Tab-separated table of C-alpha atoms and ligand atoms in Angstrom:
chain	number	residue	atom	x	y	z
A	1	UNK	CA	27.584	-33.365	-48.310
A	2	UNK	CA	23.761	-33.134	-48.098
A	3	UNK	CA	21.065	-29.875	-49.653
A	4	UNK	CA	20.999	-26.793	-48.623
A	5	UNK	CA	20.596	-24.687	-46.027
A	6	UNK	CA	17.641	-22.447	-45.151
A	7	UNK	CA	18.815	-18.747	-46.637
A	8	UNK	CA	16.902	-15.326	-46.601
A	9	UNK	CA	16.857	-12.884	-49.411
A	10	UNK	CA	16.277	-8.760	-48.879
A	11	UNK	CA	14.192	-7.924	-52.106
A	12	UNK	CA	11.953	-5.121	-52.089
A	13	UNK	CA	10.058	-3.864	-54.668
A	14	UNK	CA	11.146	-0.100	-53.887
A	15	UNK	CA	14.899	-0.279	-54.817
A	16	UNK	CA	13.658	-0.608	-58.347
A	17	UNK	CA	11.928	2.549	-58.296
A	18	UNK	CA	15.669	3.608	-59.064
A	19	UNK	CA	15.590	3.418	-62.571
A	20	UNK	CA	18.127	5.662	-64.331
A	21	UNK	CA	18.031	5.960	-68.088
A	22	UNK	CA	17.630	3.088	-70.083
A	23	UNK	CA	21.661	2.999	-71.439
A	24	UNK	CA	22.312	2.900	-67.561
A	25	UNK	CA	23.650	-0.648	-66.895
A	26	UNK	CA	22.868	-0.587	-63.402
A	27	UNK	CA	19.227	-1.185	-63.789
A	28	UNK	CA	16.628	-2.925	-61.935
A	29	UNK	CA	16.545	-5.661	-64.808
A	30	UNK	CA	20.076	-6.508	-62.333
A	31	UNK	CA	17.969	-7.508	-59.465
A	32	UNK	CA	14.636	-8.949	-61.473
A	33	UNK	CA	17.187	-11.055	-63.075
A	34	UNK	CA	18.497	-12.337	-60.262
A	35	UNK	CA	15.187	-13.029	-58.730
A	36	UNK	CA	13.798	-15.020	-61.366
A	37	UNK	CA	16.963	-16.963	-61.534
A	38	UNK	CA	16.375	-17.801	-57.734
A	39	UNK	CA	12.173	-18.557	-58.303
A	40	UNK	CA	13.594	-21.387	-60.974
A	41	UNK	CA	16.480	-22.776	-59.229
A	42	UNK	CA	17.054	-25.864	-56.817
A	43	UNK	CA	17.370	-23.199	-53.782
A	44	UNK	CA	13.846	-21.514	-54.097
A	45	UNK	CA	12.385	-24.432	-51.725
A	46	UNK	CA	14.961	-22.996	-49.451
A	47	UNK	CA	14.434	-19.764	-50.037
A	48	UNK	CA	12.384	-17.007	-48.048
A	49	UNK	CA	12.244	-13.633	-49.647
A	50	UNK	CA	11.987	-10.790	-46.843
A	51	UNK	CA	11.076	-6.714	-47.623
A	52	UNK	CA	13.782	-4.369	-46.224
A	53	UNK	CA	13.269	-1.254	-44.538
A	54	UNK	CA	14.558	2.321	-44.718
A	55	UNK	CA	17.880	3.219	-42.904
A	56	UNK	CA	16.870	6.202	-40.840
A	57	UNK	CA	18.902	9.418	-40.970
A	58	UNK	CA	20.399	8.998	-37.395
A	59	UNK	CA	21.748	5.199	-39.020
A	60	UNK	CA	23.042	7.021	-42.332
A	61	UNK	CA	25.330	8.771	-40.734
A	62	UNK	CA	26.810	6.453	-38.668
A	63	UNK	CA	29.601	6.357	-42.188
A	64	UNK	CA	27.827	9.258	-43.895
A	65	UNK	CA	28.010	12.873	-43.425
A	66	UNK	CA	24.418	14.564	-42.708
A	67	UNK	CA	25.151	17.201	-45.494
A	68	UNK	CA	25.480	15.188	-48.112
A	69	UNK	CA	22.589	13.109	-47.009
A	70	UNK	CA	20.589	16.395	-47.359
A	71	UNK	CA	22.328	17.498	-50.489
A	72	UNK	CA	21.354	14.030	-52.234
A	73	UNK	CA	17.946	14.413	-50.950
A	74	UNK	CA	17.479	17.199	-52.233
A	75	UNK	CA	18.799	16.211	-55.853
A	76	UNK	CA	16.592	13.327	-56.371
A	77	UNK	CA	12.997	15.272	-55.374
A	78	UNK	CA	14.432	18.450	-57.500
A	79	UNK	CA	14.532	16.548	-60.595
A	80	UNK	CA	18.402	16.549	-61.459
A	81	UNK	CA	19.637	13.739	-63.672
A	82	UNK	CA	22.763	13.257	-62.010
A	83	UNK	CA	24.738	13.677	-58.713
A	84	UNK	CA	28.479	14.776	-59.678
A	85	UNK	CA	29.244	12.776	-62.354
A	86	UNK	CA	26.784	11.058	-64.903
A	87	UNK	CA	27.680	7.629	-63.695
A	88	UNK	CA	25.875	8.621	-60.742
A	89	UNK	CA	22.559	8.972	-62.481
A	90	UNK	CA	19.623	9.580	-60.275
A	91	UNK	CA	15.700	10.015	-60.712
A	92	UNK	CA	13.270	11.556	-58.089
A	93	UNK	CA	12.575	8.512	-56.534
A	94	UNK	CA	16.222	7.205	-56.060
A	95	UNK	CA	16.699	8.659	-52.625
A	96	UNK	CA	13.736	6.197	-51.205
A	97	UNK	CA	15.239	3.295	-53.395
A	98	UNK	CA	18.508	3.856	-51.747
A	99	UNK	CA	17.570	4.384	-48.399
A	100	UNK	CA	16.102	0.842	-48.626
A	101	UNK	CA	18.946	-1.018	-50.030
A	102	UNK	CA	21.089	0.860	-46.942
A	103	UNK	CA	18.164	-0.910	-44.996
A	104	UNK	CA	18.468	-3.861	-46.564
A	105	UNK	CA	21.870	-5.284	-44.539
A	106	UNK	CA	19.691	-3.670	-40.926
A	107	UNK	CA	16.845	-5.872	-42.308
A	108	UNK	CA	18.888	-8.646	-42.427
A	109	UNK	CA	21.250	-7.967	-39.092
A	110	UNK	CA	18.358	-8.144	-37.166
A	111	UNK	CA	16.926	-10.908	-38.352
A	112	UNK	CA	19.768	-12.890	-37.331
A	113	UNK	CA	20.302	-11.519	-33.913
A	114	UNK	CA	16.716	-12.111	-33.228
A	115	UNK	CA	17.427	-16.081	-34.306
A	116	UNK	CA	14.734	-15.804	-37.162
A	117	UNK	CA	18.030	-16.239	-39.809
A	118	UNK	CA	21.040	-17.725	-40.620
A	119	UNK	CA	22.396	-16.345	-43.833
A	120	UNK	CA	21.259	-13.435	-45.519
A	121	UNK	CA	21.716	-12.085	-49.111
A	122	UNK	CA	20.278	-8.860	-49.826
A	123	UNK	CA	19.592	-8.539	-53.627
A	124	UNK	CA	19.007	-4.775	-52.976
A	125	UNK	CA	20.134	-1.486	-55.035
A	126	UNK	CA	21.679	1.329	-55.864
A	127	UNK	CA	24.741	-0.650	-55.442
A	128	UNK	CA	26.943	0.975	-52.460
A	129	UNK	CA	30.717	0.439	-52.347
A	130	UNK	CA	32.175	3.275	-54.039
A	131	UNK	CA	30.431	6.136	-52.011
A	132	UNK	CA	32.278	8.072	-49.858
A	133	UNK	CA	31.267	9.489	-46.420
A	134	UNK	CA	30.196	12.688	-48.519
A	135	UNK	CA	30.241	11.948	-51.782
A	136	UNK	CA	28.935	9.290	-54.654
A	137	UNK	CA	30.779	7.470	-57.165
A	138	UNK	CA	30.495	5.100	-59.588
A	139	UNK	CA	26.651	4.448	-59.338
A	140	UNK	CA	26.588	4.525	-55.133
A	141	UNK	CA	25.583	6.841	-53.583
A	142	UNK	CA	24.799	4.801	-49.754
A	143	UNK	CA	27.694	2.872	-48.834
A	144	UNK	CA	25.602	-0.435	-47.741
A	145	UNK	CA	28.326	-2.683	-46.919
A	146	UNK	CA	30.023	-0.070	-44.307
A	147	UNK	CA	26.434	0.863	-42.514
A	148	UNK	CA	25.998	-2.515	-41.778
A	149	UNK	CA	29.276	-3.523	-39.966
A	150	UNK	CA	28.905	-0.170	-38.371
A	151	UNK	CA	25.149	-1.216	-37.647
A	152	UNK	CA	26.355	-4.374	-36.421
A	153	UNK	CA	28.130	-2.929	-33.922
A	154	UNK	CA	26.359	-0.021	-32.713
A	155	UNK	CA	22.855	-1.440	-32.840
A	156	UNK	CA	23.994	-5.371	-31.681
A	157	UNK	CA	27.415	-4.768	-29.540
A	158	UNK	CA	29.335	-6.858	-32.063
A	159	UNK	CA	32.889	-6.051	-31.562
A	160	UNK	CA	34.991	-6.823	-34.653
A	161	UNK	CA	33.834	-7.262	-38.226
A	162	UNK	CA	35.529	-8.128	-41.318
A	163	UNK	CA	33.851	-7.305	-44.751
A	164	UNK	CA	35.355	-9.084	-47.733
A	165	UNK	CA	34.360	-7.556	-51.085
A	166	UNK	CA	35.089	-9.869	-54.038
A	167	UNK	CA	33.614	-7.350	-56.794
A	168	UNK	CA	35.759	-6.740	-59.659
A	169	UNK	CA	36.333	-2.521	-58.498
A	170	UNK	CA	38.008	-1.716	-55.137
A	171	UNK	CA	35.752	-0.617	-52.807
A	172	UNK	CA	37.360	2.744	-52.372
A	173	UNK	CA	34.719	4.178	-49.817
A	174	UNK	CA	34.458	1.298	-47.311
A	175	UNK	CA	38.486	1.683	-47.388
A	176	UNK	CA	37.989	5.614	-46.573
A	177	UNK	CA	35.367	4.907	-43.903
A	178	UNK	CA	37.404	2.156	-41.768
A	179	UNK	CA	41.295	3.056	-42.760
A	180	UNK	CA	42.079	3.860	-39.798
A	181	UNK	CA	39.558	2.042	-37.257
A	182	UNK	CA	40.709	-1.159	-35.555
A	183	UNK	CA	36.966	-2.873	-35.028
A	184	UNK	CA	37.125	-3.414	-38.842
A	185	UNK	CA	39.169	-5.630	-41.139
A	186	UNK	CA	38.412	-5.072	-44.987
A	187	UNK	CA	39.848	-6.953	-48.155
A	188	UNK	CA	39.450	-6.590	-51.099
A	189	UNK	CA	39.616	-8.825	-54.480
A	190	UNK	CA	39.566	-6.483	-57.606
A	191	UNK	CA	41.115	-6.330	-60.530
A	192	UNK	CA	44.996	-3.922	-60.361
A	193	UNK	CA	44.090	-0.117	-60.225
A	194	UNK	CA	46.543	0.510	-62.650
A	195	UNK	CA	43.999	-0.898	-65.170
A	196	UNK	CA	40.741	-0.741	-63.543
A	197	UNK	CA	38.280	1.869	-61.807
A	198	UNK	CA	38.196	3.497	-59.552
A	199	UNK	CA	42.409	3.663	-59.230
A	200	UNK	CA	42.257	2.750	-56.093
A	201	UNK	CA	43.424	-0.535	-53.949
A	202	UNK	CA	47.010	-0.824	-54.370
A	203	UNK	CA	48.981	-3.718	-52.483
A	204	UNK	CA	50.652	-1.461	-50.212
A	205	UNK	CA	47.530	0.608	-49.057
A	206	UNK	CA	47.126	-1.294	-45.697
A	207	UNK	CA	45.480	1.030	-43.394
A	208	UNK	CA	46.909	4.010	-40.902
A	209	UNK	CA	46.722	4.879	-37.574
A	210	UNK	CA	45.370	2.235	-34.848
A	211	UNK	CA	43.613	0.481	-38.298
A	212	UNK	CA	47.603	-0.263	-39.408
A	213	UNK	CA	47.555	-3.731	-41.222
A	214	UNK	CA	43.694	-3.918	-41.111
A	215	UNK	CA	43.124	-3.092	-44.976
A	216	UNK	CA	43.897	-5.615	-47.405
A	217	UNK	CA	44.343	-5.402	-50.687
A	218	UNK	CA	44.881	-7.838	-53.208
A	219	UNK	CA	44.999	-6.509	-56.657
A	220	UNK	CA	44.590	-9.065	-59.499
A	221	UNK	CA	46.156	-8.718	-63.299
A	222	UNK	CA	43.718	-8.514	-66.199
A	223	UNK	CA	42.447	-11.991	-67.177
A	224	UNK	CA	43.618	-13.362	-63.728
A	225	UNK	CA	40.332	-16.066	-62.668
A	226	UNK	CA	39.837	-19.422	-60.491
A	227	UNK	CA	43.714	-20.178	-59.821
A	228	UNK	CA	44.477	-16.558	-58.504
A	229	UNK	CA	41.312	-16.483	-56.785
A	230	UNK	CA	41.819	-20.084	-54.753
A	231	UNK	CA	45.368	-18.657	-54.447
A	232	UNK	CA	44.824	-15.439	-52.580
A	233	UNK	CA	42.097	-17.277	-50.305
A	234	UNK	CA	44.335	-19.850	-49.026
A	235	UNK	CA	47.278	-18.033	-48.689
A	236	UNK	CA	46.402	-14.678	-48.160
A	237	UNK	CA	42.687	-13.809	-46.894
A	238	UNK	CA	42.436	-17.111	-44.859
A	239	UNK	CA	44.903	-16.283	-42.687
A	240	UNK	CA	44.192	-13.011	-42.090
A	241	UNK	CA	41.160	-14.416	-41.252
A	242	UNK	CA	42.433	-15.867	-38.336
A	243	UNK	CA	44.827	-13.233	-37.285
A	244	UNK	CA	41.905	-10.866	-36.796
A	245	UNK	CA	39.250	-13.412	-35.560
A	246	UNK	CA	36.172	-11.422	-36.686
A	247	UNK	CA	32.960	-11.592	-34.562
A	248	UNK	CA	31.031	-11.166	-37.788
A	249	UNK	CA	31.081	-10.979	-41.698
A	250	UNK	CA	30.231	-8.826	-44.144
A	251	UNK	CA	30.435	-9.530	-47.995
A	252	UNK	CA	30.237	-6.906	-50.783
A	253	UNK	CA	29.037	-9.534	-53.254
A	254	UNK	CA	30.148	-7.829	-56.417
A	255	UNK	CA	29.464	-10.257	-59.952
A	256	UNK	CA	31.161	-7.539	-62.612
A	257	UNK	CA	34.532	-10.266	-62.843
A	258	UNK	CA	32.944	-12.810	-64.615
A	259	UNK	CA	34.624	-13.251	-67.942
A	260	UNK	CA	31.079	-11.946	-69.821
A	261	UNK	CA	31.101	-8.895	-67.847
A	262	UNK	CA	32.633	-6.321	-69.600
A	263	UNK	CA	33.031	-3.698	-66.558
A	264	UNK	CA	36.374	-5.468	-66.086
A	265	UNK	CA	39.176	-7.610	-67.263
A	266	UNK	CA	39.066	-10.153	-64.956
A	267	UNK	CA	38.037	-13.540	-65.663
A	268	UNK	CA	36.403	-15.326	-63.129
A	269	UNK	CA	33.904	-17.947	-64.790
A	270	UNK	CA	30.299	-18.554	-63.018
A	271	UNK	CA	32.017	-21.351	-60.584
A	272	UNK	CA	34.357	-19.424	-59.154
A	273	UNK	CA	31.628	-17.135	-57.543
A	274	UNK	CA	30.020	-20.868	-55.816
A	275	UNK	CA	33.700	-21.143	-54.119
A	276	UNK	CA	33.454	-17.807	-52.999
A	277	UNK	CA	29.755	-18.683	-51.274
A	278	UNK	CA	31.071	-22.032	-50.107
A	279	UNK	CA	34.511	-19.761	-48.637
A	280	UNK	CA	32.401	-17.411	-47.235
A	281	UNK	CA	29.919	-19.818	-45.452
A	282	UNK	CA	33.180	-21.562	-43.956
A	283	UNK	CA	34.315	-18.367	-42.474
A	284	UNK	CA	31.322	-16.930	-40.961
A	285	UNK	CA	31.111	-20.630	-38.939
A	286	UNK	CA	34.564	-20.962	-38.104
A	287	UNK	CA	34.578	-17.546	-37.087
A	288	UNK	CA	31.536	-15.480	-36.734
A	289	UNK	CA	29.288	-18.423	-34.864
A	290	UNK	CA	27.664	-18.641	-38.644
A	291	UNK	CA	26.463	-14.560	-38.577
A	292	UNK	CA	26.762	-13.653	-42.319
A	293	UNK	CA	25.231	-11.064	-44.412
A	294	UNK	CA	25.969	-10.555	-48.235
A	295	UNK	CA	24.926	-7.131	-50.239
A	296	UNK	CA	24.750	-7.271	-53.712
A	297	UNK	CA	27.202	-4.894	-55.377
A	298	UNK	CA	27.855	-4.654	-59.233
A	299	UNK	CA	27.263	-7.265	-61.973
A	300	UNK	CA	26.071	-6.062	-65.301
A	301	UNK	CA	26.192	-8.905	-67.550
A	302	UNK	CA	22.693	-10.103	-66.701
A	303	UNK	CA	22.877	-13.601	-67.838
A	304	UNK	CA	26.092	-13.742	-65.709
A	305	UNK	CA	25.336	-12.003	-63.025
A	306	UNK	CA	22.307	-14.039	-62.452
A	307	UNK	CA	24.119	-17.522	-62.447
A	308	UNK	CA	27.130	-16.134	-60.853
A	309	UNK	CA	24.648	-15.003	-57.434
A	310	UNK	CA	22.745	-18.554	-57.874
A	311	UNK	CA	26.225	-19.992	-57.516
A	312	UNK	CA	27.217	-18.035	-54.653
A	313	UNK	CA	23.959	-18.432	-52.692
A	314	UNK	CA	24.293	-22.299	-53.419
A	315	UNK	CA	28.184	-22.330	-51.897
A	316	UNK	CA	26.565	-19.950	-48.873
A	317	UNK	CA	23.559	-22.385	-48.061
A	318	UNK	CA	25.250	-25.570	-49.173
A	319	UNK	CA	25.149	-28.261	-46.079
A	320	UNK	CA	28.537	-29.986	-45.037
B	401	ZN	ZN1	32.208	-3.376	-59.645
């Protein structure tokens, strides 16, 4: 075992323009946190920070439909303070800020089909998960994770992509968008609906149609941490892994189940989220011929969400 890796990070100043009120915990103080956790750490000499770019409207809705593209347009640059539900607070500049973190996993695509980069992180926001193809939820209103495997494959021929989303919430709108589509596998690590938001991701939701068996769900009890987590992987995501042998790999890199996070129950402490990098890292080169890209979804504990993501970024870009 050796350093590390060269890694790229999307950052770009104009996701922070989305700046909901101050009692908002999904802030940019998420992302400047996690940047100036990076800038300090052992990694930054292995480091290179790239901008992202805007997802056009003919990319959006590749998972998104074009009126509700419109309709959110249209709520940001009219002034309203929320889309649907207050957790989905907006400001007139949000629609720009969101249309570059949805550019943020394009950004990063590219760069590694044009050879310019292995592993990419994209410390980008809104956060993107929970939005539906024509709705937001639960502070997403672009569904990042599920534009770039569809990216991936439109823009790059890439056949079959797995996204594995370790945030604490179910990502209820990447489920939606690829329940029934055979191209994509997605699991998901989140703490038991029956306790946690958004009631969604229940054990026995495994996909429809020709997508039958190609949704996982693994729902953890409250308080569950590094033994359930090493359990699941090994016994349960590993293999399915291998079953589907993906061409590439997508992670929703959600921080919120850290035990100092108080968006859930779970208790993951900050090493867990370096096993998850190293996991990750292990996949995408036994699988993937190394193509990985990682989009930052919640985490709102800032002190833990920024040692969490320099954990992960260490497993992802650790040498073996
Ligand atoms: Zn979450």
């Amino acid at each position: 075992m050796g350093g590390f890796r060269p890694i790229h990070i999307v950052f770009d100043d104009r996701c922070q323009l989305h700046n909901p009120p101050l009692d908002h915990p999904e802030g940019p103080n998420r992302t400047h946190a996690i940047m100036e956790r990076v800038k300090s750490s052992v990694l930054r000499d292995v480091v290179t920070i790239v901008p992202s770019r805007m997802a056009t409207m003919d990319e959006l809705t590749l998972v998104h439909d074009v009126n509700y593209i419109l309709a959110f347009e249209e709520a940001c640059l009219s002034g309203r303070e929320y889309m649907g539900h207050k957790d989905n607070a907006i400001c007139y500049e949000t629609f720009e800020a969101a249309l570059v973190a949805a550019g943020g996993g394009l950004q990063a695509i590219d760069l590694i089909e044009a050879g310019e980069a292995e592993r990419v992180f994209c410390s980008t926001r809104p956060p993107g998960h929970h939005a539906e193809p024509a709705s937001p939820l639960g502070f997403c209103f672009i569904n990042n994770c599920a534009l770039a495997a569809r990216y991936w494959q439109k823009r790059h021929g890439v056949e079959k992509v797995v996204i594995f989303d370790f945030d604490a919430h179910h990502g209820n709108g990447i489920e939606t968008i690829f329940f029934e589509d055979p191209s994509v596998l997605y699991i998901s690590i989140h703490e038991h609906p029956s306790f946690s938001f958004p009631g969604t991701g229940y054990g026995e939701d495994r996909g429809g149609g020709r997508g039958e068996g190609l949704t996982l769900n693994i729902p953890l009890m409250p308080g569950a941490g590094e033994q359930e987590v090493m359990d699941a992987l090994k016994a349960t995501i590993s293999p399915a892994l291998e079953r589907f042998s993906p061409d590439a790999l997508v992670v929703a890199a959600g921080f919120d189940a850290h035990e100092m996070d108080d968006m859930s129950g779970l208790a993951y402490t900050t090493k867990v989220f370096g096993k998850l990098g190293v996991a990750a890292r292990l996949w995408a080169d036994s699988f993937c011929s190394g193509r990985l890209v990682a989009i930052l979804e919640g985490g709102y504990q800032l002190d833990a969400l920024a040692a969490s993501c320099e954990r992960f970024l260490g497993g992802l870009s650790l040498e073996c």
